[in-house]
């Protein structure tokens, strides 16, 4: 028997929201910001057929919808606290809902972020999450703080999520293990929340890599009024079997990685290296900030190139 909207919310989305003064069930949730903190607020929508392939398993969707929002908190150096969920569902499918809730709360519990409300409607499948975090007053990591002379750092490795997209579109064929590895990166990204928090007071700017390394660094360059010069030799490569030119393209311009890329003064180099250990993620120095504008790449052949295909833009592709 099909369940109604209220029963659906009660059964799958009502949990104790320890962080909130008042959680799900009233006309609005109530939260109390902590003393000395500013609120950091972000939202991300995932539409079936646009941001994920039809038929993607619900557990992955629940995970990823929250992961991409947590990644925005990480990129601001914020502590994630609360989120709302706006779900548009073509039908009430309880197997789908329980898988989705499982993926969602697995990540929510890990980072201590509470679901405090939302909206449920019927229509083409779409998942929209708004997240609210806290950051000590004036200490958020913005895109605009990079300074000439800073180092440029990248967490983890980029490229594999974009290969999963190409593989699912039937553009490339890869072996089973490689396919699983890439699918894991695309469907269940690890938001770098702990790293983001640890970078407060160290990084001068930060962004999460959602559109592609070059495109997202381009946002830092523009907001900070600097040039970013990447050293291609230093950029870590994922263990993928594809030909070299495709690998470079995936690493530099593929999206959906949700790694952090940030700038920090050269005087903080050893501190950043130590952070890699405490935050449990590899950190690689991939370039320098200089006077100028845009992103340039010191390529393998020793030439500086201004890459043309930067990344993904919903309205340009
Ligand atoms: P209203 O009519 O005031 O918009 P709703 O009937 O839409 O209220 O929602 C009732 C309660 O359930 C509200 O507290 C709302 O925040 C919550 N809620 C609705 N949909 C969701 C959802 N998908 N996830 C979490 N909470 C939800
Ligand atoms: Mg409503």
CSV table of C-alpha atoms and ligand atoms in Angstrom, one decimal:
chain,number,residue,atom,x,y,z
A,1,UNK,CA,0.0,0.0,0.0
A,2,UNK,CA,1.3,3.4,-0.9
A,3,UNK,CA,2.2,5.6,2.0
A,4,UNK,CA,1.4,9.4,2.2
A,5,UNK,CA,3.7,12.3,2.4
A,6,UNK,CA,3.5,12.6,6.2
A,7,UNK,CA,4.1,8.9,6.8
A,8,UNK,CA,7.0,9.0,4.3
A,9,UNK,CA,8.6,11.8,6.2
A,10,UNK,CA,8.0,10.1,9.6
A,11,UNK,CA,9.3,6.8,8.4
A,12,UNK,CA,12.4,7.8,6.5
A,13,UNK,CA,13.5,11.2,7.5
A,14,UNK,CA,12.5,11.9,11.1
A,15,UNK,CA,15.5,11.3,13.3
A,16,UNK,CA,16.4,12.9,16.6
A,17,UNK,CA,18.0,16.2,15.6
A,18,UNK,CA,20.3,16.6,18.5
A,19,UNK,CA,21.8,19.8,17.2
A,20,UNK,CA,18.5,21.7,16.8
A,21,UNK,CA,16.2,23.4,19.2
A,22,UNK,CA,13.3,22.2,17.2
A,23,UNK,CA,13.6,19.7,14.3
A,24,UNK,CA,11.2,18.2,11.8
A,25,UNK,CA,7.4,18.6,12.4
A,26,UNK,CA,6.6,22.2,12.8
A,27,UNK,CA,6.4,25.0,10.2
A,28,UNK,CA,10.1,25.7,10.5
A,29,UNK,CA,13.0,24.3,12.4
A,30,UNK,CA,14.7,26.3,15.1
A,31,UNK,CA,18.5,26.3,15.6
A,32,UNK,CA,20.7,28.2,18.0
A,33,UNK,CA,24.1,29.4,16.5
A,34,UNK,CA,27.0,29.0,18.8
A,35,UNK,CA,28.6,32.1,20.4
A,36,UNK,CA,31.4,33.6,18.3
A,37,UNK,CA,30.4,31.8,15.1
A,38,UNK,CA,29.1,32.9,11.8
A,39,UNK,CA,26.7,30.7,9.8
A,40,UNK,CA,28.0,29.3,6.5
A,41,UNK,CA,25.1,28.3,4.2
A,42,UNK,CA,25.2,26.4,0.9
A,43,UNK,CA,22.8,24.4,-1.3
A,44,UNK,CA,23.2,21.9,-4.1
A,45,UNK,CA,20.6,20.3,-6.3
A,46,UNK,CA,20.9,17.0,-8.2
A,47,UNK,CA,18.5,16.4,-11.1
A,48,UNK,CA,18.1,12.9,-12.6
A,49,UNK,CA,19.5,12.8,-16.1
A,50,UNK,CA,21.5,16.0,-15.6
A,51,UNK,CA,23.6,15.3,-12.4
A,52,UNK,CA,23.2,11.6,-12.2
A,53,UNK,CA,22.3,8.7,-14.5
A,54,UNK,CA,18.8,7.4,-14.4
A,55,UNK,CA,18.8,4.2,-12.3
A,56,UNK,CA,21.7,5.3,-10.1
A,57,UNK,CA,21.3,3.3,-6.8
A,58,UNK,CA,19.5,5.2,-4.1
A,59,UNK,CA,22.1,4.6,-1.4
A,60,UNK,CA,24.7,6.4,-3.6
A,61,UNK,CA,22.3,9.3,-4.3
A,62,UNK,CA,21.6,9.8,-0.6
A,63,UNK,CA,25.3,9.8,0.1
A,64,UNK,CA,26.3,12.0,-2.7
A,65,UNK,CA,23.6,14.6,-2.2
A,66,UNK,CA,24.9,15.3,1.2
A,67,UNK,CA,28.5,14.8,0.3
A,68,UNK,CA,28.5,17.6,-2.2
A,69,UNK,CA,27.1,19.9,0.4
A,70,UNK,CA,29.5,18.8,3.1
A,71,UNK,CA,32.2,19.5,0.5
A,72,UNK,CA,31.1,23.1,0.3
A,73,UNK,CA,31.4,23.4,4.1
A,74,UNK,CA,34.9,21.9,3.9
A,75,UNK,CA,35.9,24.4,1.2
A,76,UNK,CA,34.8,27.2,3.6
A,77,UNK,CA,36.5,25.7,6.6
A,78,UNK,CA,33.1,25.4,8.3
A,79,UNK,CA,31.8,22.9,10.8
A,80,UNK,CA,28.7,21.3,9.2
A,81,UNK,CA,25.7,21.4,11.7
A,82,UNK,CA,22.2,21.2,10.1
A,83,UNK,CA,20.7,20.5,6.7
A,84,UNK,CA,17.3,20.5,5.0
A,85,UNK,CA,16.2,18.1,2.2
A,86,UNK,CA,13.8,19.0,-0.6
A,87,UNK,CA,12.9,15.8,-2.4
A,88,UNK,CA,10.9,15.6,-5.6
A,89,UNK,CA,9.9,12.0,-6.3
A,90,UNK,CA,8.1,10.5,-9.3
A,91,UNK,CA,6.5,7.9,-7.0
A,92,UNK,CA,6.7,6.6,-3.5
A,93,UNK,CA,9.0,3.6,-3.7
A,94,UNK,CA,9.8,2.4,-0.3
A,95,UNK,CA,12.9,0.4,-1.4
A,96,UNK,CA,14.3,3.5,-3.0
A,97,UNK,CA,13.5,5.6,0.1
A,98,UNK,CA,15.1,3.2,2.6
A,99,UNK,CA,18.2,2.9,0.4
A,100,UNK,CA,18.4,6.7,0.0
A,101,UNK,CA,17.9,7.4,3.7
A,102,UNK,CA,20.6,4.8,4.6
A,103,UNK,CA,23.2,6.5,2.3
A,104,UNK,CA,22.2,9.9,3.5
A,105,UNK,CA,22.3,9.2,7.2
A,106,UNK,CA,25.5,7.2,7.0
A,107,UNK,CA,27.3,10.4,6.1
A,108,UNK,CA,25.2,12.7,8.3
A,109,UNK,CA,26.0,10.6,11.4
A,110,UNK,CA,29.7,10.5,10.5
A,111,UNK,CA,29.9,14.3,10.5
A,112,UNK,CA,27.3,15.0,13.2
A,113,UNK,CA,25.0,17.0,11.0
A,114,UNK,CA,21.3,16.9,11.6
A,115,UNK,CA,18.4,16.8,9.2
A,116,UNK,CA,16.0,19.5,10.5
A,117,UNK,CA,13.4,19.9,7.8
A,118,UNK,CA,12.6,20.0,4.1
A,119,UNK,CA,9.9,19.6,1.6
A,120,UNK,CA,8.5,16.6,-0.3
A,121,UNK,CA,6.7,16.9,-3.6
A,122,UNK,CA,6.0,14.7,-6.6
A,123,UNK,CA,7.6,15.2,-10.0
A,124,UNK,CA,10.7,14.2,-11.9
A,125,UNK,CA,13.4,12.9,-9.5
A,126,UNK,CA,15.4,15.7,-8.0
A,127,UNK,CA,17.2,16.0,-4.7
A,128,UNK,CA,18.1,19.4,-3.2
A,129,UNK,CA,19.9,19.8,0.1
A,130,UNK,CA,20.7,23.0,1.9
A,131,UNK,CA,23.4,22.8,4.5
A,132,UNK,CA,24.2,25.2,7.4
A,133,UNK,CA,27.5,25.2,9.1
A,134,UNK,CA,29.4,27.3,11.6
A,135,UNK,CA,32.8,29.0,11.4
A,136,UNK,CA,34.5,31.3,13.9
A,137,UNK,CA,33.9,34.9,13.0
A,138,UNK,CA,36.1,36.1,10.2
A,139,UNK,CA,37.9,32.8,9.7
A,140,UNK,CA,36.1,31.2,6.8
A,141,UNK,CA,38.3,30.1,3.9
A,142,UNK,CA,37.3,32.3,0.9
A,143,UNK,CA,38.2,32.2,-2.7
A,144,UNK,CA,39.6,35.7,-2.6
A,145,UNK,CA,42.6,35.4,-0.3
A,146,UNK,CA,45.3,33.9,-2.4
A,147,UNK,CA,48.5,36.0,-2.4
A,148,UNK,CA,51.5,36.1,-4.8
A,149,UNK,CA,54.1,33.7,-3.4
A,150,UNK,CA,51.6,31.3,-1.9
A,151,UNK,CA,51.9,27.6,-2.6
A,152,UNK,CA,49.0,25.8,-4.3
A,153,UNK,CA,47.9,22.5,-2.7
A,154,UNK,CA,45.6,19.7,-3.8
A,155,UNK,CA,44.1,17.0,-1.5
A,156,UNK,CA,43.9,13.4,-2.9
A,157,UNK,CA,43.8,12.8,-6.7
A,158,UNK,CA,41.5,14.1,-9.4
A,159,UNK,CA,40.2,12.4,-12.6
A,160,UNK,CA,38.7,9.1,-11.7
A,161,UNK,CA,35.1,10.4,-11.2
A,162,UNK,CA,35.2,11.9,-14.7
A,163,UNK,CA,36.3,8.6,-16.1
A,164,UNK,CA,33.3,6.9,-14.5
A,165,UNK,CA,31.1,9.5,-16.3
A,166,UNK,CA,32.7,8.7,-19.7
A,167,UNK,CA,32.5,5.0,-19.0
A,168,UNK,CA,28.7,5.2,-18.2
A,169,UNK,CA,28.2,7.3,-21.3
A,170,UNK,CA,29.7,4.5,-23.3
A,171,UNK,CA,32.7,6.7,-24.5
A,172,UNK,CA,35.4,4.5,-23.0
A,173,UNK,CA,35.7,0.9,-22.0
A,174,UNK,CA,37.6,-0.1,-18.9
A,175,UNK,CA,38.1,-3.3,-16.9
A,176,UNK,CA,35.8,-4.3,-14.0
A,177,UNK,CA,38.1,-3.3,-11.2
A,178,UNK,CA,38.9,0.1,-12.8
A,179,UNK,CA,35.2,0.6,-13.4
A,180,UNK,CA,34.5,-0.1,-9.7
A,181,UNK,CA,37.3,2.2,-8.5
A,182,UNK,CA,36.0,5.1,-10.7
A,183,UNK,CA,32.4,4.5,-9.8
A,184,UNK,CA,33.3,4.7,-6.1
A,185,UNK,CA,34.9,8.1,-6.7
A,186,UNK,CA,31.9,9.4,-8.6
A,187,UNK,CA,29.1,8.0,-6.5
A,188,UNK,CA,30.6,8.2,-3.0
A,189,UNK,CA,33.0,11.1,-2.8
A,190,UNK,CA,34.7,11.7,0.5
A,191,UNK,CA,34.0,15.3,1.6
A,192,UNK,CA,37.2,16.7,3.1
A,193,UNK,CA,35.5,18.2,6.1
A,194,UNK,CA,38.3,17.6,8.6
A,195,UNK,CA,40.9,19.0,6.3
A,196,UNK,CA,38.8,22.1,5.7
A,197,UNK,CA,38.5,22.7,9.4
A,198,UNK,CA,42.2,22.2,10.0
A,199,UNK,CA,43.0,24.7,7.3
A,200,UNK,CA,41.4,27.6,9.1
A,201,UNK,CA,44.2,30.1,9.9
A,202,UNK,CA,46.6,28.3,7.5
A,203,UNK,CA,45.0,28.5,4.0
A,204,UNK,CA,44.7,31.9,2.3
A,205,UNK,CA,42.0,30.6,-0.1
A,206,UNK,CA,40.2,27.3,-0.8
A,207,UNK,CA,37.7,25.8,-3.2
A,208,UNK,CA,36.4,22.3,-3.7
A,209,UNK,CA,37.0,20.7,-7.1
A,210,UNK,CA,33.5,20.1,-8.5
A,211,UNK,CA,33.8,21.5,-12.0
A,212,UNK,CA,37.4,20.5,-12.7
A,213,UNK,CA,40.8,21.4,-11.3
A,214,UNK,CA,41.6,24.2,-13.8
A,215,UNK,CA,38.1,25.7,-13.7
A,216,UNK,CA,37.9,25.8,-10.0
A,217,UNK,CA,41.4,27.2,-9.6
A,218,UNK,CA,40.3,29.8,-12.2
A,219,UNK,CA,37.7,30.9,-9.6
A,220,UNK,CA,40.4,31.4,-7.0
A,221,UNK,CA,42.6,33.3,-9.5
A,222,UNK,CA,39.7,35.6,-10.5
A,223,UNK,CA,38.4,36.2,-6.9
A,224,UNK,CA,42.0,36.8,-5.6
A,225,UNK,CA,43.2,38.9,-8.6
A,226,UNK,CA,46.3,36.6,-9.1
A,227,UNK,CA,47.7,34.1,-11.5
A,228,UNK,CA,48.0,30.5,-10.6
A,229,UNK,CA,50.8,28.6,-12.3
A,230,UNK,CA,50.5,24.9,-12.0
A,231,UNK,CA,53.4,22.5,-12.5
A,232,UNK,CA,52.0,19.6,-14.5
A,233,UNK,CA,54.9,17.4,-13.3
A,234,UNK,CA,53.7,17.7,-9.7
A,235,UNK,CA,50.0,17.0,-10.3
A,236,UNK,CA,49.2,13.5,-9.0
A,237,UNK,CA,47.8,11.0,-11.5
A,238,UNK,CA,45.1,8.4,-10.6
A,239,UNK,CA,45.9,4.8,-11.4
A,240,UNK,CA,43.9,4.6,-14.7
A,241,UNK,CA,44.7,2.7,-17.8
A,242,UNK,CA,43.6,5.3,-20.3
A,243,UNK,CA,46.0,6.9,-22.8
A,244,UNK,CA,48.1,9.8,-21.7
A,245,UNK,CA,46.2,12.7,-23.3
A,246,UNK,CA,42.9,11.5,-22.0
A,247,UNK,CA,44.4,11.0,-18.5
A,248,UNK,CA,45.7,14.6,-18.5
A,249,UNK,CA,42.3,15.9,-19.6
A,250,UNK,CA,40.5,13.9,-16.9
A,251,UNK,CA,42.9,15.1,-14.2
A,252,UNK,CA,42.9,18.7,-15.2
A,253,UNK,CA,39.3,19.2,-16.4
A,254,UNK,CA,37.2,16.3,-15.2
A,255,UNK,CA,34.7,17.3,-12.5
A,256,UNK,CA,33.0,15.6,-9.6
A,257,UNK,CA,36.1,14.9,-7.5
A,258,UNK,CA,35.2,17.0,-4.4
A,259,UNK,CA,38.9,17.3,-3.4
A,260,UNK,CA,40.0,20.5,-1.9
A,261,UNK,CA,42.4,22.8,-3.7
A,262,UNK,CA,43.8,25.7,-1.6
A,263,UNK,CA,46.6,28.2,-1.3
A,264,UNK,CA,48.9,28.7,1.7
A,265,UNK,CA,52.0,30.8,2.4
A,266,UNK,CA,55.2,29.0,1.6
A,267,UNK,CA,56.2,29.6,5.3
A,268,UNK,CA,53.4,27.2,6.2
A,269,UNK,CA,54.7,24.3,4.1
A,270,UNK,CA,55.7,21.9,6.9
A,271,UNK,CA,52.5,22.7,8.8
A,272,UNK,CA,50.5,21.7,5.7
A,273,UNK,CA,52.5,18.6,5.3
A,274,UNK,CA,51.8,17.7,8.9
A,275,UNK,CA,48.1,18.3,8.3
A,276,UNK,CA,48.0,15.6,5.7
A,277,UNK,CA,48.8,13.1,8.4
A,278,UNK,CA,46.3,14.4,11.0
A,279,UNK,CA,43.5,14.8,8.4
A,280,UNK,CA,44.2,11.4,6.9
A,281,UNK,CA,44.5,12.6,3.3
A,282,UNK,CA,47.4,13.1,0.9
A,283,UNK,CA,48.3,16.7,0.1
A,284,UNK,CA,50.4,17.6,-2.9
A,285,UNK,CA,52.0,20.9,-3.7
A,286,UNK,CA,51.0,21.4,-7.4
A,287,UNK,CA,51.9,25.0,-8.1
A,288,UNK,CA,52.5,28.6,-7.1
A,289,UNK,CA,50.5,31.9,-6.9
A,290,UNK,CA,52.0,34.8,-8.9
A,291,UNK,CA,51.0,38.3,-9.9
A,292,UNK,CA,48.7,38.3,-13.0
A,293,UNK,CA,45.5,36.6,-13.8
A,294,UNK,CA,44.1,33.2,-14.9
A,295,UNK,CA,45.5,29.7,-14.6
A,296,UNK,CA,48.6,28.7,-16.5
A,297,UNK,CA,50.2,25.2,-16.8
A,298,UNK,CA,53.9,24.5,-16.9
A,299,UNK,CA,53.5,21.5,-19.2
A,300,UNK,CA,55.6,18.3,-19.5
A,301,UNK,CA,57.3,19.6,-22.6
A,302,UNK,CA,58.6,22.6,-20.7
A,303,UNK,CA,56.2,25.1,-22.2
A,304,UNK,CA,53.7,27.2,-20.4
A,305,UNK,CA,50.3,26.7,-21.8
A,306,UNK,CA,47.0,28.5,-21.1
A,307,UNK,CA,44.6,25.6,-21.1
A,308,UNK,CA,41.5,26.1,-23.2
A,309,UNK,CA,39.0,23.4,-22.1
A,310,UNK,CA,38.7,24.5,-18.5
A,311,UNK,CA,35.8,22.5,-17.0
A,312,UNK,CA,32.1,22.0,-16.9
A,313,UNK,CA,29.6,24.9,-17.1
A,314,UNK,CA,25.9,24.0,-17.2
A,315,UNK,CA,25.1,26.8,-19.6
A,316,UNK,CA,28.0,26.5,-21.9
A,317,UNK,CA,28.1,22.8,-22.7
B,1,LIG,P1,4.6,22.8,5.4
B,1,LIG,O1,3.3,22.5,4.8
B,1,LIG,O2,4.7,23.7,6.5
B,1,LIG,O3,5.6,23.2,4.3
B,1,LIG,P2,5.3,20.1,5.2
B,1,LIG,O4,4.0,19.3,5.3
B,1,LIG,O5,5.9,20.3,3.9
B,1,LIG,O6,5.1,21.4,6.0
B,1,LIG,O7,6.4,19.4,6.1
B,1,LIG,C1,6.1,19.0,7.4
B,1,LIG,C2,7.4,18.9,8.2
B,1,LIG,O8,8.2,17.9,7.6
B,1,LIG,C3,8.2,20.1,8.2
B,1,LIG,O9,8.8,20.3,9.5
B,1,LIG,C4,9.2,19.9,7.1
B,1,LIG,O10,10.4,20.6,7.4
B,1,LIG,C5,9.4,18.4,7.2
B,1,LIG,N1,9.8,17.8,5.9
B,1,LIG,C6,9.1,17.7,4.8
B,1,LIG,N2,9.7,17.1,3.8
B,1,LIG,C7,10.9,16.7,4.4
B,1,LIG,C8,12.0,16.0,3.9
B,1,LIG,N3,12.1,15.5,2.6
B,1,LIG,N4,13.0,15.7,4.7
B,1,LIG,C9,13.0,16.2,6.0
B,1,LIG,N5,12.0,16.9,6.5
B,1,LIG,C10,10.9,17.1,5.7
B,2,LIG,MG1,6.2,21.9,2.6
